[in-house]
Structures are given as structure tokens and as C-alpha cells.
CSV table of C-alpha atoms in Angstrom, one decimal:
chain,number,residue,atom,x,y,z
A,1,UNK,CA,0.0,0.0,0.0
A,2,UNK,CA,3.0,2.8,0.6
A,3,UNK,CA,4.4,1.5,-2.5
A,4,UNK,CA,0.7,2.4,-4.3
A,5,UNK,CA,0.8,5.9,-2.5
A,6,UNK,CA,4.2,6.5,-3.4
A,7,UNK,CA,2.8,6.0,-7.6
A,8,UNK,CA,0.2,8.4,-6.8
A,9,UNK,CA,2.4,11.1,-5.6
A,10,UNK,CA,4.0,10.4,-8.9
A,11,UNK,CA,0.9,10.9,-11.3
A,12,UNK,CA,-0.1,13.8,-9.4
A,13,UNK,CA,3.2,15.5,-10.3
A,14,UNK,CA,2.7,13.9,-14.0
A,15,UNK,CA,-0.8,11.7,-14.6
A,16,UNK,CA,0.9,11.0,-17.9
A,17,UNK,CA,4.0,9.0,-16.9
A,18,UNK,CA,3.9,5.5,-18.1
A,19,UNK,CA,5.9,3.9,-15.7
A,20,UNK,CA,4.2,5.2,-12.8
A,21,UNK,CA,1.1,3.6,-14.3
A,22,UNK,CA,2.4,0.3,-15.2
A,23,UNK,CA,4.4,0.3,-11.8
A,24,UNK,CA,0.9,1.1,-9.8
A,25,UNK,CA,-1.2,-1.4,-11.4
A,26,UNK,CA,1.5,-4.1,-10.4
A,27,UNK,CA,1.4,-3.0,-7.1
A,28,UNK,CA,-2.0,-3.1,-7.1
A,29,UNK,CA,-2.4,-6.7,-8.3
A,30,UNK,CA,-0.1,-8.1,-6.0
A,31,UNK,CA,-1.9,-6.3,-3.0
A,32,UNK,CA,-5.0,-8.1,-4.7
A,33,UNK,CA,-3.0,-11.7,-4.5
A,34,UNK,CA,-1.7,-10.9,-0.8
A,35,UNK,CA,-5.4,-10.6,0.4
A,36,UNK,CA,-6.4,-13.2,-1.7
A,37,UNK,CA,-3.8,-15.6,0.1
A,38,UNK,CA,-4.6,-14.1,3.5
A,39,UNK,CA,-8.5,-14.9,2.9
A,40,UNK,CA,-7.5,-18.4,1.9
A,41,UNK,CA,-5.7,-19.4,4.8
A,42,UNK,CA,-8.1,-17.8,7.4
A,43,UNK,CA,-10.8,-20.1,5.8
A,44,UNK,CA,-8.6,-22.7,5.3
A,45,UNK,CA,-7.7,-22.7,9.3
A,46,UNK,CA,-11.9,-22.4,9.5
A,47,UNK,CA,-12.4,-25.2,8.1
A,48,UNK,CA,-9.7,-27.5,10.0
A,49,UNK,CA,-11.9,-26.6,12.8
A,50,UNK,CA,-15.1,-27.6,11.6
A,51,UNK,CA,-13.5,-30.7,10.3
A,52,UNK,CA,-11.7,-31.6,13.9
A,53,UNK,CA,-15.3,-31.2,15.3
A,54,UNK,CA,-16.8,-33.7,12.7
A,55,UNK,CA,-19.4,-30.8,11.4
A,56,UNK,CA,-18.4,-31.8,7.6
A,57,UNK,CA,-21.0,-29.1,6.1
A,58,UNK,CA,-19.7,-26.3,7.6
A,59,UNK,CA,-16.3,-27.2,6.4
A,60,UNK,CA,-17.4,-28.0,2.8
A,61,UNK,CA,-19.1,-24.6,2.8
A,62,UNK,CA,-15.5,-23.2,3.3
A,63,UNK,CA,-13.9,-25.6,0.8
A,64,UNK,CA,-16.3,-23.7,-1.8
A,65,UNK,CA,-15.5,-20.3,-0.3
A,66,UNK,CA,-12.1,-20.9,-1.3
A,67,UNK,CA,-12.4,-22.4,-4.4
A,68,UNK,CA,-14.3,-19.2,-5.7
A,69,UNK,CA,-11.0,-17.5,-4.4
A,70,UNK,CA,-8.7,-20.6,-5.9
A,71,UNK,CA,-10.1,-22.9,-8.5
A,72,UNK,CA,-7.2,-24.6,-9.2
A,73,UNK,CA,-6.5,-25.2,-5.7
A,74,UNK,CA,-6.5,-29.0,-6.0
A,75,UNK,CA,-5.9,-29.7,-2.2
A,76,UNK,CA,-9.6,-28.2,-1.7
A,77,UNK,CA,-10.8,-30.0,-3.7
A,78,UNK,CA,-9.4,-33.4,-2.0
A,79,UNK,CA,-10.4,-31.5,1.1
A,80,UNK,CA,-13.7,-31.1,0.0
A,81,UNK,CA,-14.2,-34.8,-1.5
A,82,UNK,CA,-13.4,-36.3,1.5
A,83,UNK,CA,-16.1,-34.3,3.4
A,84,UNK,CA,-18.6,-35.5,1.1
A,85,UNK,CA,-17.5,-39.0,1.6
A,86,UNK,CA,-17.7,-38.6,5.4
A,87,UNK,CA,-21.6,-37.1,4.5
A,88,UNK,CA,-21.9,-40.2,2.4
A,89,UNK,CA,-22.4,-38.1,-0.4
A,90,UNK,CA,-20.2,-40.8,-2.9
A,91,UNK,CA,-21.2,-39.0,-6.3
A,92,UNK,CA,-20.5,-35.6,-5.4
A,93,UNK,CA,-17.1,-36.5,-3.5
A,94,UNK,CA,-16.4,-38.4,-6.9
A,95,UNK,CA,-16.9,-35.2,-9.0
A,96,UNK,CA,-14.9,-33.3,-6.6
A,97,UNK,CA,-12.1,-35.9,-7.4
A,98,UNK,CA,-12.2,-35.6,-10.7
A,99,UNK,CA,-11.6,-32.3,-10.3
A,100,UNK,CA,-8.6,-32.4,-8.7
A,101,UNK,CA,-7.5,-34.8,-11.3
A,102,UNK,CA,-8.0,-32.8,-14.1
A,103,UNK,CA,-5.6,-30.0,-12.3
A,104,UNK,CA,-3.2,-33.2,-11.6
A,105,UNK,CA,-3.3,-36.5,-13.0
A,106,UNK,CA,-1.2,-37.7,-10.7
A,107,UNK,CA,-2.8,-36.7,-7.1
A,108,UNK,CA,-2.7,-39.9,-5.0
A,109,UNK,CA,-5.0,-38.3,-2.6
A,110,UNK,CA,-7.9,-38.2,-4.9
A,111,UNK,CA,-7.0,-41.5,-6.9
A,112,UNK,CA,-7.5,-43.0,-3.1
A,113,UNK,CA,-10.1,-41.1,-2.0
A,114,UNK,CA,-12.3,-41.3,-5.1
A,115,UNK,CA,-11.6,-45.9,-5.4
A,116,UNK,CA,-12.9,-45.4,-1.5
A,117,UNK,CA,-16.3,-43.5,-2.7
A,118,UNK,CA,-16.5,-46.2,-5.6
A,119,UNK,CA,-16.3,-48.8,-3.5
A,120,UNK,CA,-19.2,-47.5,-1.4
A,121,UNK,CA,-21.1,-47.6,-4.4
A,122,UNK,CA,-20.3,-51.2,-5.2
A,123,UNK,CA,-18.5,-50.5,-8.6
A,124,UNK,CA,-15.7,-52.2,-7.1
A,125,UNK,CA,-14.0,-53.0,-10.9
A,126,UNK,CA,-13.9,-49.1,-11.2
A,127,UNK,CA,-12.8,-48.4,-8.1
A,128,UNK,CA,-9.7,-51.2,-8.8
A,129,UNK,CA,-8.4,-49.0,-11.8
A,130,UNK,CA,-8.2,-45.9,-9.7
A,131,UNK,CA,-5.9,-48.2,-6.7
A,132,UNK,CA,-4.1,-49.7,-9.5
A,133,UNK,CA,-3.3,-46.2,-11.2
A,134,UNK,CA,-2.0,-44.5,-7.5
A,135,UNK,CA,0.2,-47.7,-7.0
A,136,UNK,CA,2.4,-46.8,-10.4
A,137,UNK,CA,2.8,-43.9,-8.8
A,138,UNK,CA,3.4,-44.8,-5.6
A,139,UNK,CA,3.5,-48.4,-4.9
A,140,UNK,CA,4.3,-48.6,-1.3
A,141,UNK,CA,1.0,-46.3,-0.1
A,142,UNK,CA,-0.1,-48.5,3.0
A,143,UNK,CA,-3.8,-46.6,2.3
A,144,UNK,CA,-4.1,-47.3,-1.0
A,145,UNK,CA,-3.1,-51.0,-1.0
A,146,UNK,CA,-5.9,-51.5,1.6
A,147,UNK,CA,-8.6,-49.5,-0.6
A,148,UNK,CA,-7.3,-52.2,-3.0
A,149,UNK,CA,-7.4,-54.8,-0.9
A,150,UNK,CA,-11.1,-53.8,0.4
A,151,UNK,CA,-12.4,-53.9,-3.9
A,152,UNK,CA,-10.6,-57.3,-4.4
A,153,UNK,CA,-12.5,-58.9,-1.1
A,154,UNK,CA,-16.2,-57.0,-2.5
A,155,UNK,CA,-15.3,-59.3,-5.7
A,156,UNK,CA,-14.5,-62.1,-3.7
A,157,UNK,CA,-10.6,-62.4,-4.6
A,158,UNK,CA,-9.9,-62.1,-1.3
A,159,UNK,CA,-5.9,-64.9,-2.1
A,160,UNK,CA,-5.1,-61.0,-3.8
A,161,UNK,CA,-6.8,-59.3,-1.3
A,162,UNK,CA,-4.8,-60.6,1.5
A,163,UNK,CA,-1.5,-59.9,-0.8
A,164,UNK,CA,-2.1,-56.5,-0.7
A,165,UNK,CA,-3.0,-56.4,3.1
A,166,UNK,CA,0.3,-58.4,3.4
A,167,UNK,CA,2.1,-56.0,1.5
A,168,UNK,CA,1.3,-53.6,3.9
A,169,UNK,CA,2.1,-54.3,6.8
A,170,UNK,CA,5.7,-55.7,5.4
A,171,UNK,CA,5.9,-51.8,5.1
A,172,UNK,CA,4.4,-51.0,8.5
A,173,UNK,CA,4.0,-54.5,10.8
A,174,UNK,CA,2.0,-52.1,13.3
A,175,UNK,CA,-0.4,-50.8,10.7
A,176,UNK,CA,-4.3,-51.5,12.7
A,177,UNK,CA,-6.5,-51.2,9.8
A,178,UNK,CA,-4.4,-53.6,7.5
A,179,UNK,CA,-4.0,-56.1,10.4
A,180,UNK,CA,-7.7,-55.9,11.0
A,181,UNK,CA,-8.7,-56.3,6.7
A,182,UNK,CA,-5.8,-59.2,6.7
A,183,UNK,CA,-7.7,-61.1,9.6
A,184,UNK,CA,-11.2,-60.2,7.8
A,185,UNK,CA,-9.9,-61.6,4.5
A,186,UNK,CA,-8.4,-64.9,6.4
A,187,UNK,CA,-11.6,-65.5,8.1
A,188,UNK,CA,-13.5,-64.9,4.7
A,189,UNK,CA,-10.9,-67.1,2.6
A,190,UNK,CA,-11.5,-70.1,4.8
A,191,UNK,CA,-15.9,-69.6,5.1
A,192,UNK,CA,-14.7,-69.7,1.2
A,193,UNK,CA,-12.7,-72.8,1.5
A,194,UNK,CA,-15.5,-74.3,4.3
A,195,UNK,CA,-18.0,-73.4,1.5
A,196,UNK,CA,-16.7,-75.5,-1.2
A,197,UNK,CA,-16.1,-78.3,0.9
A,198,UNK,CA,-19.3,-78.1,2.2
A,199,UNK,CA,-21.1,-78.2,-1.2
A,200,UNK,CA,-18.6,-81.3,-2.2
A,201,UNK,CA,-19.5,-83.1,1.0
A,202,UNK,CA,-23.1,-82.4,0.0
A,203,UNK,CA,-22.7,-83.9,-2.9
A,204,UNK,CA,-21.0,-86.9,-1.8
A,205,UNK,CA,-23.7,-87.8,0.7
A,206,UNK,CA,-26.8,-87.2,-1.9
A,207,UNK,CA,-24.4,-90.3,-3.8
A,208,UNK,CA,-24.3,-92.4,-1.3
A,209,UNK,CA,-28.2,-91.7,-0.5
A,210,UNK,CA,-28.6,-93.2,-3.6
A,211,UNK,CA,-26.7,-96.1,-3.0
A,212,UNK,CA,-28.4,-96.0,0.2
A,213,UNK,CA,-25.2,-96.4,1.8
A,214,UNK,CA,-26.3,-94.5,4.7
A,215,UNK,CA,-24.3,-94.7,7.2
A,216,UNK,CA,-21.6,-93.2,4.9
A,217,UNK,CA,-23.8,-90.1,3.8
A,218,UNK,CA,-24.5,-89.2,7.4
A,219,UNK,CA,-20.4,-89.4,7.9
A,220,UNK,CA,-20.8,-87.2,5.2
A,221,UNK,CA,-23.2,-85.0,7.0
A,222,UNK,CA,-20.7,-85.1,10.7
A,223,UNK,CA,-18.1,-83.6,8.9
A,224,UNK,CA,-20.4,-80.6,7.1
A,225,UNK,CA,-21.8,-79.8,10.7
A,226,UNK,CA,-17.9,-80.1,12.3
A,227,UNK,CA,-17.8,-76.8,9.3
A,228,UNK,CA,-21.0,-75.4,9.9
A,229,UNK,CA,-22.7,-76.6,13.3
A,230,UNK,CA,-25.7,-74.0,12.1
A,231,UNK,CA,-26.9,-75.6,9.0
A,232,UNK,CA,-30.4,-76.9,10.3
A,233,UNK,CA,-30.9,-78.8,7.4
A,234,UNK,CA,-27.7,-80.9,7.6
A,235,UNK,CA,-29.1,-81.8,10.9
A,236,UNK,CA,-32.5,-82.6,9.8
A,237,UNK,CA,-31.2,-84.9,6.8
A,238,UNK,CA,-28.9,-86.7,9.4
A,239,UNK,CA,-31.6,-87.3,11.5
A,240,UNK,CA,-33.9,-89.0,8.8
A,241,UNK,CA,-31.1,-91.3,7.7
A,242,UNK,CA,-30.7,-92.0,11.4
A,243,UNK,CA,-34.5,-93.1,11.7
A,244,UNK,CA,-34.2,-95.1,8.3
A,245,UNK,CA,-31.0,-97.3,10.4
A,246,UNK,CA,-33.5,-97.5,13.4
A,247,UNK,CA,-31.3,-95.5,15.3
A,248,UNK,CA,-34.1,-93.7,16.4
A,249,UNK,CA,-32.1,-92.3,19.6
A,250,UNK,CA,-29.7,-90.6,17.7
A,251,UNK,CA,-32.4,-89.3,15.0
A,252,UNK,CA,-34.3,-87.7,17.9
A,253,UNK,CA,-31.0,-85.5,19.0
A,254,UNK,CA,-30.1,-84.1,15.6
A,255,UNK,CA,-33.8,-82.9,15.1
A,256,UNK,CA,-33.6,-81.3,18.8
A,257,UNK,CA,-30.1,-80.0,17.5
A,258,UNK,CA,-32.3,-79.4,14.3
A,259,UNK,CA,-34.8,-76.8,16.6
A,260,UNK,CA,-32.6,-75.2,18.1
A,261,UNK,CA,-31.6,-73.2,15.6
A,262,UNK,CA,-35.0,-73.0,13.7
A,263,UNK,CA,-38.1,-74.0,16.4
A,264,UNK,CA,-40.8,-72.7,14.2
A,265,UNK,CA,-39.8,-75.8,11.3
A,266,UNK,CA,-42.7,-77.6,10.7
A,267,UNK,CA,-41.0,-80.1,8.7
A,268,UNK,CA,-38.4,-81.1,12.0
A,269,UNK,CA,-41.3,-80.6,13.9
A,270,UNK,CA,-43.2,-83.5,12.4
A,271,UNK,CA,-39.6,-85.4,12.2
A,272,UNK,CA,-39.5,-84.9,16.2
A,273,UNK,CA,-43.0,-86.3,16.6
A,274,UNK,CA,-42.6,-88.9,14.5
A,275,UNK,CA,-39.1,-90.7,15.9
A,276,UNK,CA,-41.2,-89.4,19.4
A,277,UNK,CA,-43.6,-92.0,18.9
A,278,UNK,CA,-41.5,-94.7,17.2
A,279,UNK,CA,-39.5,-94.5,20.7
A,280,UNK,CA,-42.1,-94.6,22.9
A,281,UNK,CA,-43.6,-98.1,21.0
A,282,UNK,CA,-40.2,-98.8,21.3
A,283,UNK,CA,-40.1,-98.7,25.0
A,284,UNK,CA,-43.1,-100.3,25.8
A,285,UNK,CA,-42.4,-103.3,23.9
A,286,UNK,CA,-39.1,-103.4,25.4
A,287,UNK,CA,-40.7,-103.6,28.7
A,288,UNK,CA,-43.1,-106.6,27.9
A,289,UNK,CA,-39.9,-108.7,26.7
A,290,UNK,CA,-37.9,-107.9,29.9
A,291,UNK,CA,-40.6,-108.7,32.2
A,292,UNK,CA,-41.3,-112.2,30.4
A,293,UNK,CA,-37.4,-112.4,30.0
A,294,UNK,CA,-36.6,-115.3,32.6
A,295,UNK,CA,-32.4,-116.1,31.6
A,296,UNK,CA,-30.1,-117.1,34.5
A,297,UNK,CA,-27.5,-114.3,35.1
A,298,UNK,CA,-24.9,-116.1,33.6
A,299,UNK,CA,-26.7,-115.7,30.6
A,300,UNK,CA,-27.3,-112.4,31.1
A,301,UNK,CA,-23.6,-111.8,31.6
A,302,UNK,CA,-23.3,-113.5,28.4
A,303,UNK,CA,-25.3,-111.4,26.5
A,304,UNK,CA,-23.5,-108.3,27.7
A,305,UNK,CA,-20.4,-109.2,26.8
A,306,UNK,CA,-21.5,-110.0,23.2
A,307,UNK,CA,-23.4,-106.7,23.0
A,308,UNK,CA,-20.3,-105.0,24.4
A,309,UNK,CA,-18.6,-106.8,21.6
A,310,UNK,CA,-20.8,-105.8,19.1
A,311,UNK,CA,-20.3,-102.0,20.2
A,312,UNK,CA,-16.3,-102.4,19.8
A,313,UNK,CA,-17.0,-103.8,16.4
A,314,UNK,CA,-19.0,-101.0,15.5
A,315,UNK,CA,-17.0,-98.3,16.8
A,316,UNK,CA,-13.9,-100.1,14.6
A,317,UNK,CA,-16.1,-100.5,11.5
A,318,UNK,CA,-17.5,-96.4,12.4
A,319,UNK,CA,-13.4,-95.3,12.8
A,320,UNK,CA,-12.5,-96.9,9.2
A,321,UNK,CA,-15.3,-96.0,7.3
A,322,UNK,CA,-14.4,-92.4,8.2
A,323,UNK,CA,-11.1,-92.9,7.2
A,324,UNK,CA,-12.6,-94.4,3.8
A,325,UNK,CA,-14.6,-91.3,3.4
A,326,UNK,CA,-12.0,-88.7,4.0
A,327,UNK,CA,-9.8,-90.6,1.6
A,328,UNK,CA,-12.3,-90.7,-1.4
A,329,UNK,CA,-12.7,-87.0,-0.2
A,330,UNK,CA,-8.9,-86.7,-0.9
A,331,UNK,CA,-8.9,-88.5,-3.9
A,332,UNK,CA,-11.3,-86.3,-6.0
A,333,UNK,CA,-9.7,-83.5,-4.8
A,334,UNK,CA,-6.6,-84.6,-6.0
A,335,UNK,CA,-8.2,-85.9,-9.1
A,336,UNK,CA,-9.3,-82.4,-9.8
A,337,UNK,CA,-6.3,-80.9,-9.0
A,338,UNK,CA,-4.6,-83.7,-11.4
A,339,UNK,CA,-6.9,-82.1,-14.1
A,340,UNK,CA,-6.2,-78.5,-13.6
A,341,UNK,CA,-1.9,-79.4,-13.5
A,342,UNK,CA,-2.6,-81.5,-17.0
A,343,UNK,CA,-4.7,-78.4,-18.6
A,344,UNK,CA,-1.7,-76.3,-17.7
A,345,UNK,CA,0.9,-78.3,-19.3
A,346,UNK,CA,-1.0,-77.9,-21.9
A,347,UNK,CA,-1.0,-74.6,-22.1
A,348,UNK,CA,2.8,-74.2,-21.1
A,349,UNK,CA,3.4,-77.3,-24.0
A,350,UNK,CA,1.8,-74.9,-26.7
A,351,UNK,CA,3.4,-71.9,-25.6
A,352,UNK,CA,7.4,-73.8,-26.0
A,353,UNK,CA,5.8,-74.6,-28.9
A,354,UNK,CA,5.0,-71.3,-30.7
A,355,UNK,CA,8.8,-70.2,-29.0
A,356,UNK,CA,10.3,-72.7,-31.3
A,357,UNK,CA,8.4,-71.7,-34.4
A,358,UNK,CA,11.7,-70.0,-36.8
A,359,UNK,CA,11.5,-66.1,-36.9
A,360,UNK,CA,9.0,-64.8,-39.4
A,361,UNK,CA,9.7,-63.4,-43.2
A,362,UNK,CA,8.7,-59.5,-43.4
A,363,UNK,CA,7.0,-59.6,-47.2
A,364,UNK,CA,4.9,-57.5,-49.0
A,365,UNK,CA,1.7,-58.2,-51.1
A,366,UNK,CA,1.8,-58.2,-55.0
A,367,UNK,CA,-1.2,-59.8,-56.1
A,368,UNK,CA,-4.2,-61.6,-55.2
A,369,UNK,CA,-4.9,-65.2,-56.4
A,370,UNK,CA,-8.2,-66.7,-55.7
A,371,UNK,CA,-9.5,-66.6,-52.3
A,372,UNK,CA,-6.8,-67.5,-49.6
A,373,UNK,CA,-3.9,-67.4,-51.6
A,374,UNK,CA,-1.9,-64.8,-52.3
A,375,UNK,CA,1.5,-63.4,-54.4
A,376,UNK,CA,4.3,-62.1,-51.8
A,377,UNK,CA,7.6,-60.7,-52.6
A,378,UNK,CA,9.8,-61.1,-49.1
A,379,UNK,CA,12.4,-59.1,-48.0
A,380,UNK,CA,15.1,-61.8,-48.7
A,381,UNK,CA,14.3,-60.7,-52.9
A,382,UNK,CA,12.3,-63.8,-54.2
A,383,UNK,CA,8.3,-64.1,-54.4
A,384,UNK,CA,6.3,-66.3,-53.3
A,385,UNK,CA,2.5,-67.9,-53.8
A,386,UNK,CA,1.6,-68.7,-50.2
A,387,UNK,CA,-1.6,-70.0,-48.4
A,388,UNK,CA,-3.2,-67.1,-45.5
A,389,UNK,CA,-4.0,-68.4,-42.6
A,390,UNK,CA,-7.3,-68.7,-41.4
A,391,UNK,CA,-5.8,-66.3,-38.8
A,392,UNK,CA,-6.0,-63.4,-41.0
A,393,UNK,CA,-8.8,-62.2,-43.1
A,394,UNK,CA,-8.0,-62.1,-47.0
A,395,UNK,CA,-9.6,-58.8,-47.5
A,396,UNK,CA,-7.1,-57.0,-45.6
A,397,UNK,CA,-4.1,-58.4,-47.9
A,398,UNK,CA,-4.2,-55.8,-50.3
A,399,UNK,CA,-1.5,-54.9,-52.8
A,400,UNK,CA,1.3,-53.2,-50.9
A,401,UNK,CA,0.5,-54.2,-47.8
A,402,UNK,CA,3.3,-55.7,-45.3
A,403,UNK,CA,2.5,-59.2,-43.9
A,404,UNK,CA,5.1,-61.7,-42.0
A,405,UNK,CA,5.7,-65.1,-43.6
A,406,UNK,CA,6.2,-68.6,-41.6
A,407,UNK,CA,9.0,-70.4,-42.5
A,408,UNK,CA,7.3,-73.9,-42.0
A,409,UNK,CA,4.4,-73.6,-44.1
């Protein structure tokens, strides 16, 4: 401002000097940019307030204030977006990224922050090429790995999710939000696993239904409740297969098991009733033989020890048909994985085979003679008349046009 008064002084002696005039109006503007900067950073320190205090629409009214001031100012912007996230406001947080990318491609900040308000929208493949983009630039950011690490896990790739959580916290062991995602995508890689197994299981013991093996499709069904000890149904269907082997005990705790998850079933209600009444025939009728039951002790010591006999035998035959079925489990499992390792050899066969093909001829097209064969002169001097593959579309080959030649064929 003395500067100013000093170039009025100046045109008052001579309002016709030149350089007074351009030296004023210089002055002028940079006292214009000074209170410009000074406005900027009182609303700037404003808005840190608001934002410490959580009120995110006072602050975002600031963020605008200054952006009428500055709008290039792609901080604000960033500022701004992430206000609007914390509102829930995903599409205008995006916009306000964009923004700030268009001022710098390169902004990390709103590359993060605009994958994050994608992935609250659910387009999780979109919000993957923004993480992907901030990593060229800076592939070490422990935030941007886990906004990475979240889309992956929302498109149920959670093997890559937990490499990026990984990668993490090899950068920062101590880092509590990519511990916590890490033990999130663990827990959700095994219900994963747990899944699969479970609907292989199921399978298994609908075969052996069939067969009406039953006492290895409810082995079936112990080891899909030792998974999932929820899954009413599994406990229903043991408990039929347990009635249909008379073992009516047995049927009668897996439908209470059964209830206690779902009481209002009226299907394992009716089950329950049913085995009820089969036991309570049963109990009668084991009454009238014990009362007419007349044996000596020593036959009755007999008979226990053959019953208790029978019971060692079963639990043997129970313990090696389990082993059985976890074996056959095994071996489909490795029969499967057998398959996948023989389809990639194949692949990997075909690819050292294509690397062995000779190096190409560079040619160029003379003439056409009828419909997949055409006249090429290569670069070694001499033409040729040479089949196109089916590869390649013969309209294309016109005269003068460069094409490679296979040495084989």
C-alpha cells in the first residue's frame, strides 16, 4: 500500500507517466493476491476446525468459499471430497475428485479417495483401476493398497486381497487397519474354502443316498456340521437317515439339535413327533420282553459281553469307514487338481511350442490369387504364392500391404 501511495504522488506530479502507471497497477495486483492468500488461509484454518469437530458441512461450505478465491486449488478439492464421503455423499465426493484430477493427473490423494467412494457404491472393478493407477505412482502407499485390498474382497478375490493387506504391513508391521482387513480376508478365505467343501460333502452324501449307503452319507453330513454346526438342514437330513438305520435315539438328538436353531420348522417338527412316537412303542415293547425275560445271570452276563462286543465292532467299522470317506474325499480333490496341473501343461506345451516356431519373413503383397492365396515378394528378394491363414482375413491383404511369412508352411 505505501508502494501504491508512493505512484500516486508520482501521477499527481505527471498523470501522464507511463511507468508510474504500469508500476501502480503491479502494485495493485499483488496487493490483490496478498489478500487473496490471507483470505484463503483464514478459511482454510476455519475449516480444520469444523472438520476436527466432525461438522463436515460447515467445512465444505469453506472448501467452496475458497475455491471461488482458488479454483485450481487442488488440495480443496481433496479436502472437500473427502467431506462428502464422510456425509456419504459418494457422487458428489467423486466429481470433486475428478476435479482435482484434471488439475493433476497424478494426485494420489484423490485417486484414493475417489476408489474409496467407488467402492461404497459397489463398482468395485472401477474403483480397482483408480488403486491400481495410484500404485504406479506410488506403490508402497499403505492406504491405497488396503482400498485395493477392500475392492478385491467385495469381488470375492480375497488370495489377492490378503497380498495387498500383506504388503502392507511388510511396510508397516503395526499398521491396525491392514491387520484388522488381513484377519477379515483370512476369516472370509476359509468360510470360502469351508463353502466348497461343504457343497462337495453335500454332494458326496446325496451319492451315497442313492446307494443307500447311509451310514456313509450321514459321515458325510458329521463332517459338514464339524464346518458349519448352524446348518439346520444338515441336521434334519442326518436325523432322517438316522431313523431309516432304526437309530431312532440318535435321530431324535439331531432334530432337537435341528430346533434349536429353527423351532418354528414344521418339517423337524413332524420329524420330532414322528421318531417321538417310534420310541415310545419302542419302550413299551421293550418292557413286555424284559418282564417275560426269565435267563439265569450267567446268561445275562453272556449277553452283555456280546453286546459289548458288538459295540467295539462297530465303533472299529465307524473309525475306518471315516477314514474311507476322508480318503475318497482326498482323492477327487486330487483328481481335480490332477486335471487343472494336466490343462496347464498344456497350455505351457503350446506356448514352447509357438517359441520354437523359426523367426518370421517381413514380405509384402503383389497380387491376389483366388481366395486364400496370395502373391508375396519377401524381404530376402524372391516371391512367393503362399496360403493365408485362417488367422488373418484375406480382405485385408491388399496390394502393398506388409504381412510376415512362416517359415514352415
Amino acid at each position: 500500500s505505501e508502494a501504491i501511495e508512493c505512484y500516486d504522488r508520482a501521477l499527481e506530479i505527471n498523470p501522464n507517466h507511463e511507468l508510474a502507471k504500469n508500476n501502480k497497477k503491479i502494485a495493485e495486483e499483488r496487493l490483490k493476491e496478498e489478500e487473496k492468500l490471507k483470505k484463503i488461509k483464514e478459511l482454510k484454518e476455519s475449516a480444520k476446525y469444523y472438520k476436527k469437530q466432525n461438522n463436515y458441512k460447515e467445512a465444505i461450505k469453506l472448501y467452496e468459499e475458497i475455491l471461488k478465491l482458488d479454483p485450481n486449488n487442488y488440495k480443496t478439492y481433496n479436502n472437500k471430497g473427502w467431506a462428502l464421503r464422510k456425509l456419504e455423499e459418494y457422487e458428489k465426493a467423486i466429481e470433486c475428485y475428478d476435479k482435482a484430477l484434471e488439475i493433476d493427473s497424478n494426485n494420489i490423494y484423490a485417486l484414493e479417495g475417489k476408489g474409496r467412494a467407488l467402492n461404497h457404491l459397489g463398482k468395485h472393478e472401477e474403483a480397482l483401476k483408480c488403486f491400481d493407477r495410484a500404485l504406479e505412482i506410488e506403490p508402497n502407499n499403505i492406504y491405497v493398497l488396503n482400498g485395493k485390498g477392500w475392492a478385491l474382497e467385495e469381488l470375492g478375490k480375497h488370495e489377492e486381497a490378503l497380498k495387498c493387506y500383506n504388503k502392507a504391513l511388510e511396510i508397516n508391521p503395526n499398521h491396525k487397519l491392514a491387520k484388522n482387513n488381513k484377519k477379515i480376508a483370512e476369516e472370509k478365505l476359509k468360510e470360502k474354502y469351508n463353502l466348497k467343501k461343504i457343497k462337495e460333502l453335500k454332494e458326496f452324501a446325496e451319492d451315497y443316498k442313492k446307494q443307500k449307503d447311509y451310514e456313509m452319507a450321514i459321515k458325510c453330513y458329521e463332517e459338514i456340521l464339524e464346518l458349519n454346526p448352524k446348518d439346520h438342514n444338515t441336521w434334519n437330513s442326518k436325523g432322517i437317515l438316522h431313523f431309516k438305520l432304526e437309530e431312532y435315539e440318535e435321530a431324535l438328538n439331531c432334530f432337537n439339535e435341528a430346533l434349536k436353531i429353527k423351532p418354528d420348522d414344521e418339517t423337524i417338527l413332524k420329524n420330532k413327533e414322528v421318531v417321538e412316537k417310534k420310541l415310545k412303542k419302542e419302550k413299551k415293547t421293550f418292557t413286555d420282553e424284559f418282564k417275560k425275560d426269565k435267563d439265569t445271570d450267567e446268561n445275562s452276563n453272556i449277553k452283555g459281553n456280546f453286546i459289548k462286543e458288538q459295540l467295539q465292532e462297530r465303533a472299529k467299522i465307524a473309525e475306518l469307514e471315516s477314514k474311507i470317506l476322508k480318503l475318497e474325499i482326498e482323492k477327487k480333490q486330487l483328481e481335480r487338481e490332477n486335471l487343472q496341473l494336466m490343462k496347464e501343461n498344456e497350455i505351457l506345451r503350446r506356448e514352447l511350442d509357438r517359441m520354437r516356431v523359426p523367426p518370421l519373413i517381413v514380405g509384402t503383397v503383389v497380387d491376389k490369387v483366388g481366395e486364400r492365396k496370395v502373391v508375396v515378394k519377401s524381404s530376402t528378394g524372391p516371391s512367393f504364392l503362399v496360403n493365408v491363414s485362417h488367422f488373418v482375413n484375406p480382405d485385408d491383404l491388399t496390394p502393398g500391404k506388409r504381412v510376415c511369412l512362416n517359415q514352415q508352411t
